[in-house]
Amino acid sequence: MRARKLFIGRNIRTIREETGLTQAKFAERLGISTSYLNQIENNQRHVTAPVLLALAEVFAVDIASLSENDSDRLLADMAEAIADPLFKGQQPSAQDLKLVTQNTPTVARAFLAMHQALRKAGEQLAELDDTLERSGGLNEPTPYEEVRDFFHYINNYVHELDVAAEQLAAQLKGATRNRVRTLADHLERKHRVRVAIGGSASGTNAIRRYDTVSRVLSVNPKDAPSTHAFQLAHQICLLEHGDTVNTIMQKAGLRSQDAAAVCRIGLANYFAGSTLLPYGDFLAAAGEHRHDLERLADQFGASIEQVAHRLSTLQRPGHKGIPFFFARVDQAGNITKRHSATRLQFARFGSACPLWNVHNAFATSTRILRQLAETPDGVRYLCLATAVTKPSGGFRDPVQRHALAFGCEIKHAGALVYADDLDVESNTAFEPIGISCRICERSDCHQRAVPPLKRKLSVDQNSRNTIPYTFD
């Protein structure tokens, strides 16, 4: 497959401006002409390998950090928003949208903000989600959606908290083999907080309860030790890194107190996961075990979900892991967690593609399913899926069931144990999948639920195929 041309003019311009050099001086140090640099910065020319090497050697730039992931996210969100019937008439081409997201990302973000504002104002927009359609109204983005987008656009990596968590893990390393006991001792020694297994967190739906008066942190005795450790680390973040969390939230520019509250929990959860799976040790182990989820879970005393989610966050500048996507899907097909460090982007509205193997995971218990898949843009992926169950206790107690989706672009498949016996060179081995039916333009999909919003339908009353319509 031919390599993608890299158009990263905005990134190059930012690097030049940070060095305080003119285009002429910057071009001279790179060994190229000023006119060539000008074309690169305006995305009229792609960046070649010699220019990338010069950036690394002369300006110590991490080449891996010059990715198009942020543009890909913006492009996916723009394509989905522009498909809204509100923007009927002349539609910008895919190339036009790409130019906007690459050259003027602030304009793209302003457009997305305008689209959300119009939805909030209650104008007659297309209902992009089945839930909205059933409710008969158009709702503003929920606090959870706003926070999910915040993490999405920072690549799900929070450097300050990640480093602090790694330092805590190093301090506590070797204190005792019982990680819950180690974290509990830290809470009691440093914060005079006593940990109780049970107490006020013994209810069916309880996971963690912290009494600020008695300074007692209770966790549910029915939960696994990995959950106990996660909740203790979560509380440590709130007690020790509150100022850091507040600073991050202020920079996020959240629009409501509810979103801020949700974000605080999300950041504390991020710290907890980073403490249990510290960056350097976990990245090394992931490479050693070839990203075997079960082996990593066993080594670090974590759950499969914690391991898969953490692998998708290993995006530290200069020390990145393989770019993975990660999502959690409920039995109705709703995506309740999503992040992608790859070019694969998840739909913001509606359910995931029905051809994606994540939907089959519910029928296979804890078995890890594998799928070779190709998206409409021609990019190929190794997709993994498995079901996770979180029982609450007794026979009549509720049971949480989700499916996890996890994977990477096929060029990284050799680093995963799951690809060993798969024929990744065969074109017929890859199944066509999409993002969401409303924006997918595949015309031959037998599982299509609704037609694409940007295509004119044709219905022939004298003919009936699997899908009862065709489109341009």
Coordinates of C-alpha atoms in Angstrom, one line a residue:
M1 CA 0.0 0.0 0.0
R2 CA 1.4 3.4 -0.9
A3 CA 2.5 5.6 2.0
R4 CA 0.4 8.6 2.9
K5 CA 1.8 12.0 2.1
L6 CA 2.3 14.0 5.3
F7 CA 0.8 17.5 5.3
I8 CA 1.7 19.0 8.6
G9 CA 2.2 22.7 7.8
R10 CA 0.6 24.0 10.9
N11 CA 2.9 21.9 13.1
I12 CA 6.0 23.0 11.2
R13 CA 4.9 26.7 11.5
T14 CA 4.4 26.2 15.2
I15 CA 7.9 24.8 15.7
R16 CA 9.4 27.7 13.7
E17 CA 7.5 30.3 15.7
E18 CA 8.6 28.7 18.9
T19 CA 12.2 29.0 17.8
G20 CA 11.7 32.7 17.0
L21 CA 13.2 32.2 13.5
T22 CA 12.0 33.8 10.2
Q23 CA 11.1 31.5 7.3
A24 CA 14.4 32.3 5.7
K25 CA 16.5 31.4 8.7
F26 CA 14.4 28.3 9.5
A27 CA 14.7 27.1 5.9
E28 CA 18.4 27.7 5.9
R29 CA 18.9 25.5 8.9
L30 CA 16.8 22.8 7.4
G31 CA 18.7 23.0 4.1
I32 CA 15.7 23.9 2.0
S33 CA 14.6 27.0 0.1
T34 CA 12.4 29.6 1.7
S35 CA 9.7 29.1 -1.0
Y36 CA 9.6 25.4 -0.3
L37 CA 9.2 26.0 3.4
N38 CA 6.4 28.5 2.7
Q39 CA 4.6 25.9 0.6
I40 CA 5.0 23.3 3.4
E41 CA 3.6 25.6 6.0
N42 CA 0.6 26.3 3.8
N43 CA 0.1 22.6 3.1
Q44 CA 0.8 23.1 -0.6
R45 CA 3.6 20.6 -0.4
H46 CA 4.0 17.5 1.7
V47 CA 6.9 16.9 4.1
T48 CA 9.6 14.6 2.8
A49 CA 11.7 12.2 4.8
P50 CA 14.9 14.4 4.5
V51 CA 13.0 17.4 6.0
L52 CA 11.7 15.2 8.9
L53 CA 15.2 14.0 9.6
A54 CA 16.5 17.6 9.5
L55 CA 13.8 18.6 12.0
A56 CA 14.9 15.8 14.3
E57 CA 18.6 16.5 14.0
V58 CA 18.6 20.3 14.0
F59 CA 15.7 21.1 16.3
A60 CA 15.4 17.9 18.3
V61 CA 11.8 17.4 17.2
D62 CA 10.1 14.1 18.0
I63 CA 9.1 12.9 14.6
A64 CA 6.4 10.7 16.0
S65 CA 4.7 13.7 17.6
L66 CA 4.1 15.2 14.1
S67 CA 1.1 13.0 13.5
E68 CA -2.1 13.8 11.8
N69 CA -4.3 12.3 14.6
D70 CA -5.7 15.7 15.7
S71 CA -6.6 16.6 12.1
D72 CA -8.1 13.2 11.6
R73 CA -10.3 13.7 14.6
L74 CA -11.4 17.1 13.5
L75 CA -12.0 15.8 9.9
A76 CA -14.2 12.9 11.2
D77 CA -16.2 15.3 13.4
M78 CA -16.5 17.9 10.6
A79 CA -17.7 15.2 8.1
E80 CA -20.3 14.1 10.5
A81 CA -21.5 17.6 11.3
I82 CA -21.6 18.7 7.6
A83 CA -23.7 15.7 6.8
D84 CA -26.5 17.3 8.9
P85 CA -29.5 18.2 6.6
L86 CA -29.2 21.7 8.0
F87 CA -26.3 22.2 5.6
K88 CA -28.1 21.0 2.5
G89 CA -27.3 22.4 -0.9
Q90 CA -23.7 22.6 -2.1
Q91 CA -21.5 20.3 0.0
P92 CA -17.8 20.8 0.5
S93 CA -15.7 18.0 -0.8
A94 CA -13.6 15.7 1.3
Q95 CA -10.5 17.6 0.1
D96 CA -12.1 20.9 1.1
L97 CA -12.8 19.6 4.6
K98 CA -9.3 18.2 4.9
L99 CA -7.8 21.6 3.9
V100 CA -9.8 23.4 6.6
T101 CA -8.8 21.0 9.4
Q102 CA -5.2 21.0 8.4
N103 CA -4.7 24.7 7.7
T104 CA -7.2 26.4 10.0
P105 CA -8.1 24.0 12.8
T106 CA -9.4 26.9 14.9
V107 CA -12.0 27.5 12.2
A108 CA -12.9 23.8 12.2
R109 CA -13.4 23.9 16.0
A110 CA -15.5 27.1 15.7
F111 CA -17.7 25.4 13.1
L112 CA -18.2 22.4 15.4
A113 CA -19.0 24.8 18.3
M114 CA -21.5 26.6 16.1
H115 CA -23.1 23.3 15.1
Q116 CA -23.5 22.4 18.8
A117 CA -24.9 25.8 19.5
L118 CA -27.6 25.4 16.8
R119 CA -28.6 22.1 18.3
K120 CA -28.8 23.7 21.7
A121 CA -31.0 26.4 20.3
G122 CA -33.5 23.8 19.2
E123 CA -33.5 24.5 15.4
Q124 CA -34.7 21.9 13.0
L125 CA -31.7 19.7 12.7
A126 CA -31.6 16.1 11.5
E127 CA -31.9 13.6 14.4
L128 CA -28.5 11.8 14.3
D129 CA -29.2 9.5 17.2
D130 CA -32.0 7.0 17.7
T131 CA -32.5 8.1 21.3
L132 CA -33.0 11.7 20.2
E133 CA -35.4 10.5 17.5
R134 CA -37.5 8.6 20.0
S135 CA -37.5 11.5 22.5
G136 CA -38.8 13.9 19.8
G137 CA -36.4 16.7 20.7
L138 CA -32.9 18.0 20.2
N139 CA -30.7 18.1 23.3
E140 CA -27.6 20.0 24.0
P141 CA -24.4 18.0 24.6
T142 CA -24.5 16.4 28.0
P143 CA -21.7 17.0 30.5
Y144 CA -20.4 13.5 29.8
E145 CA -20.2 14.2 26.1
E146 CA -18.4 17.4 26.7
V147 CA -15.8 15.8 28.9
R148 CA -15.5 12.8 26.6
D149 CA -14.7 15.3 23.8
F150 CA -12.1 17.0 26.0
F151 CA -10.2 13.8 26.6
H152 CA -10.6 12.9 22.9
Y153 CA -8.9 16.0 21.7
I154 CA -6.0 15.9 24.1
N155 CA -5.2 12.4 22.8
N156 CA -6.3 10.9 26.1
Y157 CA -2.9 11.7 27.6
V158 CA -2.5 14.1 30.6
H159 CA 1.2 14.6 31.1
E160 CA 1.1 16.2 34.6
L161 CA -1.0 13.5 36.1
D162 CA 0.7 10.7 34.3
V163 CA 4.2 11.7 35.6
A164 CA 2.8 12.3 39.1
A165 CA 1.2 8.8 39.1
E166 CA 4.4 7.2 37.9
Q167 CA 6.3 8.9 40.7
L168 CA 3.9 7.6 43.3
A169 CA 4.1 4.1 41.9
A170 CA 7.9 4.3 42.1
Q171 CA 7.7 5.4 45.7
L172 CA 5.4 2.6 46.7
K173 CA 7.1 -0.1 44.7
G174 CA 8.2 -3.0 46.7
A175 CA 6.6 -1.8 50.0
T176 CA 4.4 -4.9 50.0
R177 CA 3.1 -7.4 47.5
N178 CA -0.4 -6.4 48.5
R179 CA -1.1 -3.3 46.4
V180 CA -4.3 -2.5 48.2
R181 CA -2.6 -2.6 51.5
T182 CA 0.3 -0.4 50.2
L183 CA -2.1 2.3 49.0
A184 CA -4.1 2.1 52.2
D185 CA -1.0 2.5 54.2
H186 CA -0.1 5.6 52.1
L187 CA -3.5 7.1 52.7
E188 CA -3.3 6.6 56.4
R189 CA 0.3 7.7 56.8
K190 CA 0.1 10.8 54.7
H191 CA -3.5 11.9 54.9
R192 CA -4.8 10.2 58.1
V193 CA -7.5 8.5 56.0
R194 CA -8.5 5.0 57.1
V195 CA -9.6 2.4 54.5
A196 CA -12.4 0.1 55.3
I197 CA -13.4 -2.9 53.1
G198 CA -17.1 -2.7 53.5
G199 CA -18.7 -0.1 55.8
S200 CA -20.8 2.5 54.0
A201 CA -19.8 1.0 50.6
S202 CA -21.5 -2.4 51.2
G203 CA -24.6 -1.6 49.1
T204 CA -25.4 -3.3 45.8
N205 CA -24.5 -0.3 43.7
A206 CA -21.8 1.1 45.9
I207 CA -18.1 1.1 44.8
R208 CA -16.5 3.8 46.9
R209 CA -17.6 6.1 49.7
Y210 CA -15.4 8.7 51.4
D211 CA -16.6 10.4 54.6
T212 CA -14.9 13.8 54.9
V213 CA -15.7 14.1 58.6
S214 CA -14.5 10.7 59.9
R215 CA -11.9 10.5 57.1
V216 CA -12.9 6.9 56.3
L217 CA -12.7 5.6 52.8
S218 CA -14.9 2.6 52.2
V219 CA -14.9 0.2 49.2
N220 CA -17.3 -2.6 48.4
P221 CA -16.0 -6.0 49.6
K222 CA -17.6 -7.7 46.6
D223 CA -15.4 -5.9 44.1
A224 CA -12.1 -7.3 42.8
P225 CA -8.8 -6.2 44.4
S226 CA -8.0 -4.3 41.1
T227 CA -11.1 -2.2 41.6
H228 CA -10.2 -1.6 45.3
A229 CA -6.7 -0.4 44.3
F230 CA -8.1 1.8 41.5
Q231 CA -10.5 3.5 43.9
L232 CA -7.8 4.1 46.5
A233 CA -5.5 5.7 43.9
H234 CA -8.5 7.8 42.7
Q235 CA -8.8 9.2 46.3
I236 CA -5.1 9.9 46.5
C237 CA -5.4 12.0 43.4
L238 CA -8.2 14.1 44.9
L239 CA -6.2 14.6 48.1
E240 CA -2.8 15.2 46.7
H241 CA -3.2 16.7 43.2
G242 CA -6.3 18.8 43.5
D243 CA -4.5 22.0 42.4
T244 CA -3.2 20.2 39.3
V245 CA -6.6 18.9 38.5
N246 CA -8.1 22.4 38.9
T247 CA -5.5 23.9 36.5
I248 CA -6.2 21.3 33.9
M249 CA -10.0 21.8 34.2
Q250 CA -9.6 25.6 33.8
K251 CA -7.6 25.1 30.6
A252 CA -10.3 22.8 29.3
G253 CA -12.8 25.6 29.2
L254 CA -15.8 23.5 30.3
R255 CA -19.2 25.2 30.0
S256 CA -21.0 24.0 33.1
Q257 CA -20.4 23.0 36.7
D258 CA -21.8 19.6 35.9
A259 CA -19.2 19.1 33.2
A260 CA -16.5 20.3 35.6
A261 CA -17.6 17.7 38.2
V262 CA -17.6 14.9 35.6
C263 CA -14.1 16.1 34.4
R264 CA -12.7 16.0 37.9
I265 CA -13.8 12.4 38.3
G266 CA -12.3 11.6 34.8
L267 CA -9.0 13.1 35.7
A268 CA -8.8 11.3 39.0
N269 CA -9.6 8.1 37.2
Y270 CA -6.8 8.8 34.7
F271 CA -4.4 9.2 37.6
A272 CA -5.6 6.0 39.2
G273 CA -5.0 4.0 36.0
S274 CA -1.6 5.6 35.5
T275 CA -0.7 4.6 39.1
L276 CA -1.6 1.0 38.8
L277 CA 0.0 0.8 35.3
P278 CA 2.9 3.2 35.5
Y279 CA 4.0 4.5 32.1
G280 CA 7.6 3.2 31.8
D281 CA 7.1 -0.2 33.4
F282 CA 3.9 -0.8 31.6
L283 CA 5.2 0.2 28.2
A284 CA 8.2 -2.1 28.6
A285 CA 6.0 -5.0 29.7
A286 CA 3.6 -4.4 26.8
G287 CA 6.4 -4.8 24.3
E288 CA 7.8 -7.8 26.1
H289 CA 4.4 -9.6 26.1
R290 CA 3.6 -8.4 22.6
H291 CA 0.5 -6.6 24.0
D292 CA -1.1 -9.8 25.3
L293 CA -4.0 -8.3 27.3
E294 CA -4.4 -11.3 29.7
R295 CA -0.7 -11.5 30.5
L296 CA -0.5 -7.8 31.2
A297 CA -3.6 -8.0 33.4
D298 CA -2.0 -10.8 35.3
Q299 CA 1.4 -9.1 35.7
F300 CA 0.0 -5.8 37.0
G301 CA -3.0 -7.2 38.9
A302 CA -5.4 -5.2 36.7
S303 CA -8.5 -5.9 34.7
I304 CA -8.6 -6.5 31.0
E305 CA -10.5 -3.2 30.6
Q306 CA -7.9 -1.3 32.6
V307 CA -5.1 -2.7 30.5
A308 CA -6.8 -2.1 27.1
H309 CA -7.7 1.5 28.1
R310 CA -4.2 2.2 29.4
L311 CA -2.6 0.9 26.2
S312 CA -4.6 3.5 24.2
T313 CA -3.1 6.3 26.4
L314 CA 0.6 5.6 25.9
Q315 CA 1.2 8.8 23.9
R316 CA 3.9 10.5 25.9
P317 CA 6.0 12.8 23.6
G318 CA 9.3 11.2 22.8
H319 CA 8.3 7.9 24.3
K320 CA 5.1 6.7 22.6
G321 CA 3.7 3.3 22.4
I322 CA 1.7 1.8 19.5
P323 CA -1.3 4.0 18.6
F324 CA -4.4 2.0 19.6
F325 CA -8.1 2.7 19.5
F326 CA -10.2 1.7 22.5
A327 CA -14.0 1.7 23.0
R328 CA -16.6 0.3 25.4
V329 CA -20.0 -0.6 24.0
D330 CA -23.2 -1.6 25.8
Q331 CA -25.6 -4.3 24.7
A332 CA -27.7 -1.7 22.8
G333 CA -24.7 -0.7 20.7
N334 CA -24.1 2.6 22.4
I335 CA -20.4 3.7 22.8
T336 CA -19.9 4.6 26.4
K337 CA -16.2 5.1 26.3
R338 CA -14.1 6.0 23.2
H339 CA -10.7 7.0 22.3
S340 CA -8.5 6.6 19.2
A341 CA -4.8 7.4 18.7
T342 CA -5.3 5.9 15.2
R343 CA -7.0 7.3 12.1
L344 CA -10.1 5.3 13.1
Q345 CA -12.6 7.7 14.7
F346 CA -15.9 6.7 16.4
A347 CA -19.2 8.3 15.6
R348 CA -20.3 11.0 18.0
F349 CA -23.9 10.2 17.5
G350 CA -25.7 6.8 17.0
S351 CA -24.4 3.3 17.3
A352 CA -21.2 1.7 15.9
C353 CA -21.0 -0.1 12.6
P354 CA -23.0 -3.4 12.8
L355 CA -20.2 -5.2 10.9
W356 CA -17.7 -4.5 13.6
N357 CA -16.8 -7.6 15.6
V358 CA -17.4 -5.8 18.9
H359 CA -21.1 -6.7 18.6
N360 CA -20.3 -10.4 18.5
A361 CA -18.4 -10.3 21.7
F362 CA -21.5 -10.6 23.9
A363 CA -22.1 -14.1 22.6
T364 CA -18.6 -15.4 23.3
S365 CA -18.2 -14.8 27.1
T366 CA -14.6 -13.8 27.8
R367 CA -13.0 -15.0 24.5
I368 CA -11.0 -12.4 22.6
L369 CA -12.3 -12.1 19.0
R370 CA -10.1 -11.0 16.1
Q371 CA -11.1 -9.2 12.9
L372 CA -9.2 -7.8 10.0
A373 CA -11.1 -4.8 8.9
E374 CA -10.9 -2.0 6.3
T375 CA -12.6 1.4 6.7
P376 CA -14.0 3.3 3.7
D377 CA -10.8 5.4 3.5
G378 CA -8.8 2.3 2.7
V379 CA -7.1 2.0 6.0
R380 CA -6.8 -1.5 7.4
Y381 CA -6.9 -2.5 11.1
L382 CA -6.5 -5.5 13.4
C383 CA -9.6 -5.3 15.6
L384 CA -10.0 -7.2 18.9
A385 CA -13.2 -7.5 20.9
T386 CA -14.1 -9.2 24.2
A387 CA -17.0 -9.1 26.6
V388 CA -16.6 -8.0 30.3
T389 CA -19.0 -8.8 33.0
K390 CA -19.2 -7.0 36.4
P391 CA -21.5 -9.0 38.7
S392 CA -22.8 -7.1 41.8
G393 CA -23.3 -10.0 44.1
G394 CA -26.4 -12.1 44.6
F395 CA -28.7 -13.9 42.2
R396 CA -31.1 -11.0 42.0
D397 CA -28.5 -8.3 41.9
P398 CA -27.9 -6.5 38.5
V399 CA -25.0 -7.5 36.3
Q400 CA -23.2 -5.0 34.1
R401 CA -22.2 -6.3 30.7
H402 CA -20.1 -4.4 28.1
A403 CA -18.0 -5.3 25.2
L404 CA -14.5 -3.8 24.7
A405 CA -13.1 -2.9 21.3
F406 CA -9.4 -2.5 20.9
G407 CA -7.0 -2.5 18.0
C408 CA -4.4 -0.8 15.8
E409 CA -3.5 -0.2 12.1
I410 CA -2.4 -3.3 10.4
K411 CA 1.2 -1.9 10.0
H412 CA 1.6 -2.5 13.7
A413 CA 0.1 -5.9 13.8
G414 CA 3.4 -7.7 14.0
A415 CA 3.9 -6.3 17.5
L416 CA 0.7 -8.0 18.7
V417 CA 0.5 -11.7 19.6
Y418 CA -3.0 -11.8 18.2
A419 CA -1.8 -11.4 14.6
D420 CA 0.6 -14.3 14.5
D421 CA -1.6 -16.7 12.5
L422 CA -3.6 -14.2 10.5
D423 CA -3.0 -13.6 6.8
V424 CA -2.6 -9.9 6.9
E425 CA -1.3 -9.8 3.3
S426 CA -4.5 -11.2 1.8
N427 CA -6.9 -8.6 0.5
T428 CA -9.9 -10.9 0.9
A429 CA -9.1 -11.4 4.6
F430 CA -10.2 -7.8 5.4
E431 CA -13.9 -7.2 6.1
P432 CA -15.4 -3.8 5.1
I433 CA -16.6 -1.8 8.1
G434 CA -17.7 1.8 8.5
I435 CA -18.1 4.4 11.2
S436 CA -21.8 5.0 11.3
C437 CA -24.6 4.3 8.8
R438 CA -25.6 7.9 8.6
I439 CA -22.2 9.0 7.3
C440 CA -21.0 5.7 5.7
E441 CA -21.1 5.8 1.9
R442 CA -20.7 2.1 1.2
S443 CA -23.5 1.2 -1.3
D444 CA -23.3 -2.5 -1.0
C445 CA -23.6 -3.1 2.7
H446 CA -26.2 -5.7 3.6
Q447 CA -26.4 -4.5 7.2
R448 CA -27.1 -0.8 6.5
A449 CA -29.7 0.5 9.0
V450 CA -30.4 3.9 7.5
P451 CA -29.3 5.7 4.3
P452 CA -26.4 8.1 4.3
L453 CA -27.6 11.7 4.9
K454 CA -25.6 13.2 2.0
R455 CA -26.9 11.0 -0.7
K456 CA -30.1 11.2 -2.8
L457 CA -32.2 8.0 -2.6
S458 CA -33.7 6.1 -5.4
V459 CA -36.6 3.7 -4.7
D460 CA -37.8 1.3 -7.4
Q461 CA -41.3 -0.1 -6.7
N462 CA -40.7 -2.9 -9.2
S463 CA -37.5 -4.1 -7.7
R464 CA -36.5 -5.2 -4.2
N465 CA -33.0 -6.0 -2.9
T466 CA -31.7 -6.6 0.6
I467 CA -31.7 -2.8 1.1
P468 CA -34.9 -1.4 -0.3
Y469 CA -33.3 1.7 -1.9
T470 CA -30.2 2.8 -3.8
F471 CA -28.4 6.1 -3.6
D472 CA -26.0 8.1 -5.8

